[in-house]
Amino acid sequence: MDNIPEQQVLDTFDALVAEDLIVYGPHTKHQLTDEGFPMEFRICPALLTKPHTTTASNTNYNHTRRWGPGSDMFCPSERLILCQLNNTHDLALNLFCVDRPQLLILTSDSYRRQHEMLHADDFTAVLDVLRKWEGWYAIFNCGEKGGCSRVHKHLQGLRGAPYAWEALVRAAKGEGKVPFQFFMHRFEAGFTKVDVADVLRVYTEMLGRCRQVLGLNHDEEICPHNVVLWDDSIVVIPRRAGIWKGASANTGGMLGSVWVPDQAEVEKWLQLGCANVLRELGVPS
């Protein structure tokens, strides 16, 4: 990974926002706790332009170039691309943002798909980013039931910490409970020194456990799940659904931060009960 100063990334982000190439707008927050689990809703009207399912389109970008012949990701400007990672991935700015900025780590092979499990080259690329920039975490939404909205395989990078991270840490220690099942492993060597093979081994073992709780008996069956890499740890969350009674969440939502375009979406969650939604999207704990 190139030695790119974070300030340079911010400057590029701000310039692309000013040119309306990146969708980024102000947001308000609604914070609460449900059954002891911390939640925040970020209400950002700019998200109305974001495609929220793998089949959705956006007329503002439909005629711009894609990220390769097999991609459904839009690339209206080459300036979105920050650098290449190991000739396997692009590190880029996310086109639809609530945080300033947000990152994409996309496979250079535009035919790789979001329902695939992560591989060694994916972990090599994402660890390259996390090792260079402190205070960032990475997420992966595997499959539509995992909350993905695009099928070109990609991870996302955001500034940490994940909103409900400490609730998961306490639950992993047996000091509390969250509404859904998850698997957590902390690497004693830390992200700076851990071998990619060790990360892949732990992740693969966790996927096996996800398959068990989801009742998936055949290797060819897609195993929808979420992945979080933060604080020298990996979390994997098995997913049963991407949406339940109109309420949806990706990895960030399962970690307590739900981004919505309007108050009506918040009310939907509140009427259903936030903990109930998380249980239905994941596997009840």
Tab-separated table of C-alpha atoms in Angstrom:
chain	number	residue	atom	x	y	z
A	1	MET	CA	0.000	0.000	0.000
A	2	ASP	CA	1.256	3.454	-0.876
A	3	ASN	CA	2.144	5.761	1.989
A	4	ILE	CA	-0.912	7.985	1.557
A	5	PRO	CA	-1.408	10.603	4.298
A	6	GLU	CA	-4.913	10.539	5.758
A	7	GLN	CA	-5.176	14.304	5.263
A	8	GLN	CA	-4.685	13.782	1.539
A	9	VAL	CA	-7.582	11.316	1.565
A	10	LEU	CA	-9.767	13.841	3.384
A	11	ASP	CA	-8.846	16.587	0.915
A	12	THR	CA	-9.742	14.358	-2.027
A	13	PHE	CA	-12.985	13.335	-0.339
A	14	ASP	CA	-13.992	16.957	0.319
A	15	ALA	CA	-13.223	17.941	-3.271
A	16	LEU	CA	-15.340	15.111	-4.684
A	17	VAL	CA	-18.200	15.972	-2.316
A	18	ALA	CA	-18.035	19.602	-3.482
A	19	GLU	CA	-18.304	18.376	-7.077
A	20	ASP	CA	-21.311	16.169	-6.184
A	21	LEU	CA	-19.404	13.039	-7.185
A	22	ILE	CA	-19.584	11.604	-3.658
A	23	VAL	CA	-22.971	11.559	-1.924
A	24	TYR	CA	-22.429	12.919	1.582
A	25	GLY	CA	-24.771	14.977	3.653
A	26	PRO	CA	-25.489	16.081	7.194
A	27	HIS	CA	-27.129	13.631	9.549
A	28	THR	CA	-28.832	13.603	12.921
A	29	LYS	CA	-28.485	10.890	15.558
A	30	HIS	CA	-31.044	9.042	17.636
A	31	GLN	CA	-29.452	6.944	20.387
A	32	LEU	CA	-31.043	4.398	22.699
A	33	THR	CA	-30.516	1.096	24.467
A	34	ASP	CA	-32.766	-1.925	23.942
A	35	GLU	CA	-32.396	-4.971	26.195
A	36	GLY	CA	-29.026	-3.594	27.211
A	37	PHE	CA	-27.759	-3.333	23.622
A	38	PRO	CA	-26.653	0.173	22.533
A	39	MET	CA	-28.128	1.460	19.272
A	40	GLU	CA	-27.729	4.611	17.229
A	41	PHE	CA	-29.677	5.674	14.168
A	42	ARG	CA	-28.023	8.122	11.817
A	43	ILE	CA	-30.699	9.869	9.788
A	44	CYS	CA	-29.176	11.109	6.533
A	45	PRO	CA	-31.545	12.250	3.735
A	46	ALA	CA	-28.707	11.951	1.191
A	47	LEU	CA	-29.013	8.155	1.506
A	48	LEU	CA	-32.253	8.309	-0.495
A	49	THR	CA	-30.063	8.161	-3.628
A	50	LYS	CA	-28.192	5.016	-2.523
A	51	PRO	CA	-29.200	1.640	-4.018
A	52	HIS	CA	-30.115	-0.556	-1.038
A	53	THR	CA	-30.484	-3.924	-2.759
A	54	THR	CA	-28.379	-5.829	-5.264
A	55	THR	CA	-30.996	-5.292	-7.992
A	56	ALA	CA	-31.575	-1.576	-7.350
A	57	SER	CA	-30.202	1.041	-9.723
A	58	ASN	CA	-29.403	4.729	-9.523
A	59	THR	CA	-30.308	6.939	-12.467
A	60	ASN	CA	-27.653	9.494	-11.451
A	61	TYR	CA	-24.883	6.964	-12.090
A	62	ASN	CA	-26.354	4.414	-14.503
A	63	HIS	CA	-24.436	5.901	-17.431
A	64	THR	CA	-21.090	6.274	-15.663
A	65	ARG	CA	-18.379	3.658	-15.980
A	66	ARG	CA	-18.428	0.567	-13.803
A	67	TRP	CA	-15.557	-0.909	-11.814
A	68	GLY	CA	-14.815	-3.441	-14.550
A	69	PRO	CA	-16.902	-5.478	-17.009
A	70	GLY	CA	-18.407	-7.697	-14.307
A	71	SER	CA	-19.018	-4.937	-11.769
A	72	ASP	CA	-22.208	-3.307	-10.522
A	73	MET	CA	-20.187	-0.643	-8.667
A	74	PHE	CA	-20.076	2.887	-10.068
A	75	CYS	CA	-16.838	4.796	-10.683
A	76	PRO	CA	-17.771	8.280	-11.966
A	77	SER	CA	-14.220	9.597	-11.399
A	78	GLU	CA	-10.777	7.988	-11.349
A	79	ARG	CA	-10.009	10.213	-8.358
A	80	LEU	CA	-12.102	7.868	-6.230
A	81	ILE	CA	-9.256	5.341	-6.528
A	82	LEU	CA	-6.588	5.962	-3.892
A	83	CYS	CA	-4.192	3.138	-4.801
A	84	GLN	CA	-3.894	-0.530	-5.668
A	85	LEU	CA	-3.326	-3.145	-2.994
A	86	ASN	CA	-1.035	-6.026	-3.953
A	87	ASN	CA	-2.395	-6.016	-7.521
A	88	THR	CA	-5.522	-7.769	-6.205
A	89	HIS	CA	-7.693	-4.932	-4.878
A	90	ASP	CA	-8.395	-1.228	-5.306
A	91	LEU	CA	-8.501	1.039	-2.278
A	92	ALA	CA	-11.070	3.709	-3.042
A	93	LEU	CA	-13.419	6.254	-1.551
A	94	ASN	CA	-16.985	5.089	-1.038
A	95	LEU	CA	-19.505	6.833	-3.258
A	96	PHE	CA	-22.276	6.967	-0.615
A	97	CYS	CA	-21.126	8.208	2.784
A	98	VAL	CA	-22.369	9.129	6.222
A	99	ASP	CA	-18.877	9.120	7.742
A	100	ARG	CA	-16.116	11.405	6.456
A	101	PRO	CA	-14.598	9.571	4.687
A	102	GLN	CA	-15.506	5.937	4.047
A	103	LEU	CA	-13.347	3.451	2.176
A	104	LEU	CA	-13.938	0.623	-0.262
A	105	ILE	CA	-11.562	-2.291	-0.757
A	106	LEU	CA	-12.722	-3.855	-4.027
A	107	THR	CA	-11.375	-6.878	-5.847
A	108	SER	CA	-9.548	-6.001	-9.069
A	109	ASP	CA	-11.304	-8.992	-10.610
A	110	SER	CA	-14.754	-7.481	-11.163
A	111	TYR	CA	-16.325	-10.934	-11.470
A	112	ARG	CA	-15.623	-11.840	-7.842
A	113	ARG	CA	-18.882	-11.872	-5.922
A	114	GLN	CA	-20.081	-10.642	-2.552
A	115	HIS	CA	-21.609	-13.994	-1.616
A	116	GLU	CA	-18.134	-15.598	-1.672
A	117	MET	CA	-16.257	-16.124	1.572
A	118	LEU	CA	-13.176	-13.994	2.200
A	119	HIS	CA	-9.900	-15.405	0.914
A	120	ALA	CA	-6.237	-14.876	1.774
A	121	ASP	CA	-5.843	-12.057	-0.759
A	122	ASP	CA	-8.815	-10.217	0.797
A	123	PHE	CA	-7.288	-10.417	4.277
A	124	THR	CA	-3.867	-9.403	2.932
A	125	ALA	CA	-5.378	-6.280	1.377
A	126	VAL	CA	-7.477	-5.242	4.354
A	127	LEU	CA	-4.676	-5.825	6.868
A	128	ASP	CA	-2.430	-3.665	4.701
A	129	VAL	CA	-4.880	-0.791	5.232
A	130	LEU	CA	-5.446	-1.398	8.953
A	131	ARG	CA	-1.697	-1.568	9.569
A	132	LYS	CA	-1.054	1.754	7.829
A	133	TRP	CA	-3.961	3.744	9.271
A	134	GLU	CA	-4.651	3.490	12.978
A	135	GLY	CA	-8.187	3.905	14.254
A	136	TRP	CA	-9.897	2.261	11.276
A	137	TYR	CA	-11.934	-0.925	11.156
A	138	ALA	CA	-13.152	-3.075	8.269
A	139	ILE	CA	-16.485	-4.770	7.606
A	140	PHE	CA	-17.730	-7.335	5.108
A	141	ASN	CA	-21.377	-7.966	4.235
A	142	CYS	CA	-21.538	-11.463	2.749
A	143	GLY	CA	-24.558	-11.979	0.508
A	144	GLU	CA	-27.936	-10.255	0.445
A	145	LYS	CA	-28.897	-11.862	3.750
A	146	GLY	CA	-25.701	-10.330	5.125
A	147	GLY	CA	-26.913	-6.873	4.123
A	148	CYS	CA	-24.950	-6.264	0.928
A	149	SER	CA	-26.355	-3.914	-1.710
A	150	ARG	CA	-23.781	-4.561	-4.482
A	151	VAL	CA	-22.523	-7.906	-5.795
A	152	HIS	CA	-18.959	-6.922	-6.811
A	153	LYS	CA	-16.898	-8.301	-3.926
A	154	HIS	CA	-15.717	-5.589	-1.547
A	155	LEU	CA	-14.995	-4.722	2.057
A	156	GLN	CA	-15.520	-1.319	3.634
A	157	GLY	CA	-13.327	0.750	5.900
A	158	LEU	CA	-14.635	3.142	8.558
A	159	ARG	CA	-13.258	5.061	11.501
A	160	GLY	CA	-13.562	3.124	14.748
A	161	ALA	CA	-14.746	2.034	17.056
A	162	PRO	CA	-17.841	0.074	15.969
A	163	TYR	CA	-20.726	1.503	17.978
A	164	ALA	CA	-21.661	-1.535	20.113
A	165	TRP	CA	-18.207	-3.139	20.146
A	166	GLU	CA	-17.834	-3.141	23.921
A	167	ALA	CA	-21.181	-4.918	24.292
A	168	LEU	CA	-19.832	-7.761	22.149
A	169	VAL	CA	-16.566	-7.856	24.091
A	170	ARG	CA	-18.461	-8.177	27.375
A	171	ALA	CA	-20.731	-10.865	25.943
A	172	ALA	CA	-17.722	-12.820	24.642
A	173	LYS	CA	-16.329	-12.785	28.196
A	174	GLY	CA	-19.632	-14.025	29.604
A	175	GLU	CA	-20.302	-10.691	31.294
A	176	GLY	CA	-23.435	-9.846	29.340
A	177	LYS	CA	-25.595	-10.849	26.413
A	178	VAL	CA	-26.453	-9.459	22.984
A	179	PRO	CA	-29.580	-10.367	20.965
A	180	PHE	CA	-27.762	-12.471	18.348
A	181	GLN	CA	-25.070	-15.126	18.144
A	182	PHE	CA	-21.564	-14.144	17.084
A	183	PHE	CA	-18.057	-15.525	17.178
A	184	MET	CA	-15.052	-13.477	18.321
A	185	HIS	CA	-11.325	-14.153	18.333
A	186	ARG	CA	-8.524	-11.847	19.433
A	187	PHE	CA	-5.113	-12.297	17.799
A	188	GLU	CA	-2.404	-12.136	20.447
A	189	ALA	CA	0.150	-11.019	17.843
A	190	GLY	CA	-2.112	-8.103	16.874
A	191	PHE	CA	-2.985	-7.050	13.352
A	192	THR	CA	0.514	-5.627	12.892
A	193	LYS	CA	2.207	-9.023	13.192
A	194	VAL	CA	-0.431	-11.707	12.701
A	195	ASP	CA	0.081	-14.019	9.736
A	196	VAL	CA	-2.640	-13.909	7.094
A	197	ALA	CA	-2.783	-17.713	7.181
A	198	ASP	CA	-3.732	-17.551	10.874
A	199	VAL	CA	-6.498	-15.029	10.178
A	200	LEU	CA	-7.842	-17.184	7.355
A	201	ARG	CA	-7.733	-20.298	9.553
A	202	VAL	CA	-9.690	-18.655	12.385
A	203	TYR	CA	-12.202	-17.149	9.947
A	204	THR	CA	-12.722	-20.502	8.205
A	205	GLU	CA	-13.350	-22.181	11.561
A	206	MET	CA	-15.882	-19.480	12.417
A	207	LEU	CA	-17.637	-20.003	9.083
A	208	GLY	CA	-17.981	-23.668	9.964
A	209	ARG	CA	-19.708	-22.672	13.190
A	210	CYS	CA	-21.945	-20.272	11.256
A	211	ARG	CA	-22.972	-23.113	8.972
A	212	GLN	CA	-23.884	-25.221	11.979
A	213	VAL	CA	-26.145	-22.618	13.594
A	214	LEU	CA	-27.719	-21.779	10.210
A	215	GLY	CA	-28.355	-25.444	9.435
A	216	LEU	CA	-26.315	-25.396	6.213
A	217	ASN	CA	-25.127	-28.917	5.444
A	218	HIS	CA	-23.602	-28.516	1.981
A	219	ASP	CA	-20.419	-26.599	1.191
A	220	GLU	CA	-21.909	-25.188	-2.013
A	221	GLU	CA	-24.649	-23.407	-0.040
A	222	ILE	CA	-24.004	-19.700	0.487
A	223	CYS	CA	-23.282	-18.914	4.133
A	224	PRO	CA	-24.546	-15.358	4.755
A	225	HIS	CA	-22.546	-13.616	7.456
A	226	ASN	CA	-20.930	-10.397	8.597
A	227	VAL	CA	-17.266	-9.820	9.395
A	228	VAL	CA	-15.700	-7.102	11.547
A	229	LEU	CA	-11.954	-6.510	11.947
A	230	TRP	CA	-11.135	-4.143	14.810
A	231	ASP	CA	-8.910	-3.967	17.880
A	232	ASP	CA	-6.745	-6.923	16.797
A	233	SER	CA	-9.902	-9.060	16.713
A	234	ILE	CA	-12.223	-10.673	14.208
A	235	VAL	CA	-15.973	-11.036	14.716
A	236	VAL	CA	-18.183	-13.180	12.487
A	237	ILE	CA	-21.989	-12.944	12.715
A	238	PRO	CA	-24.225	-15.583	11.068
A	239	ARG	CA	-27.184	-14.030	9.238
A	240	ARG	CA	-30.638	-15.431	8.512
A	241	ALA	CA	-32.014	-12.370	6.715
A	242	GLY	CA	-31.023	-8.999	5.300
A	243	ILE	CA	-34.418	-7.473	6.030
A	244	TRP	CA	-37.253	-8.281	8.453
A	245	LYS	CA	-40.657	-6.600	8.214
A	246	GLY	CA	-39.079	-3.660	6.401
A	247	ALA	CA	-36.145	-3.171	8.806
A	248	SER	CA	-32.715	-3.973	7.376
A	249	ALA	CA	-29.109	-3.920	8.542
A	250	ASN	CA	-25.642	-4.631	7.245
A	251	THR	CA	-22.617	-5.339	9.446
A	252	GLY	CA	-22.669	-1.825	10.871
A	253	GLY	CA	-26.308	-2.213	11.842
A	254	MET	CA	-25.626	-5.481	13.641
A	255	LEU	CA	-22.901	-3.581	15.501
A	256	GLY	CA	-25.472	-1.033	16.680
A	257	SER	CA	-25.241	1.739	14.062
A	258	VAL	CA	-28.111	1.875	11.561
A	259	TRP	CA	-28.007	4.441	8.770
A	260	VAL	CA	-31.387	5.467	7.368
A	261	PRO	CA	-32.676	8.223	5.056
A	262	ASP	CA	-35.582	9.415	7.210
A	263	GLN	CA	-37.343	9.243	10.569
A	264	ALA	CA	-39.922	6.802	9.202
A	265	GLU	CA	-37.215	4.123	9.007
A	266	VAL	CA	-36.317	4.741	12.645
A	267	GLU	CA	-39.963	4.406	13.679
A	268	LYS	CA	-40.123	1.062	11.888
A	269	TRP	CA	-37.265	-0.259	14.050
A	270	LEU	CA	-38.761	1.173	17.226
A	271	GLN	CA	-42.176	-0.357	16.570
A	272	LEU	CA	-40.642	-3.779	15.948
A	273	GLY	CA	-38.156	-3.467	18.806
A	274	CYS	CA	-34.477	-3.065	17.966
A	275	ALA	CA	-33.388	-6.225	19.772
A	276	ASN	CA	-36.165	-8.183	18.030
A	277	VAL	CA	-34.962	-6.981	14.621
A	278	LEU	CA	-31.372	-7.993	15.364
A	279	ARG	CA	-32.517	-11.427	16.531
A	280	GLU	CA	-34.475	-11.991	13.321
A	281	LEU	CA	-31.682	-10.746	11.060
A	282	GLY	CA	-29.130	-12.879	12.890
A	283	VAL	CA	-29.512	-16.031	14.955
A	284	PRO	CA	-31.070	-15.529	18.421
A	285	SER	CA	-28.589	-15.880	21.262
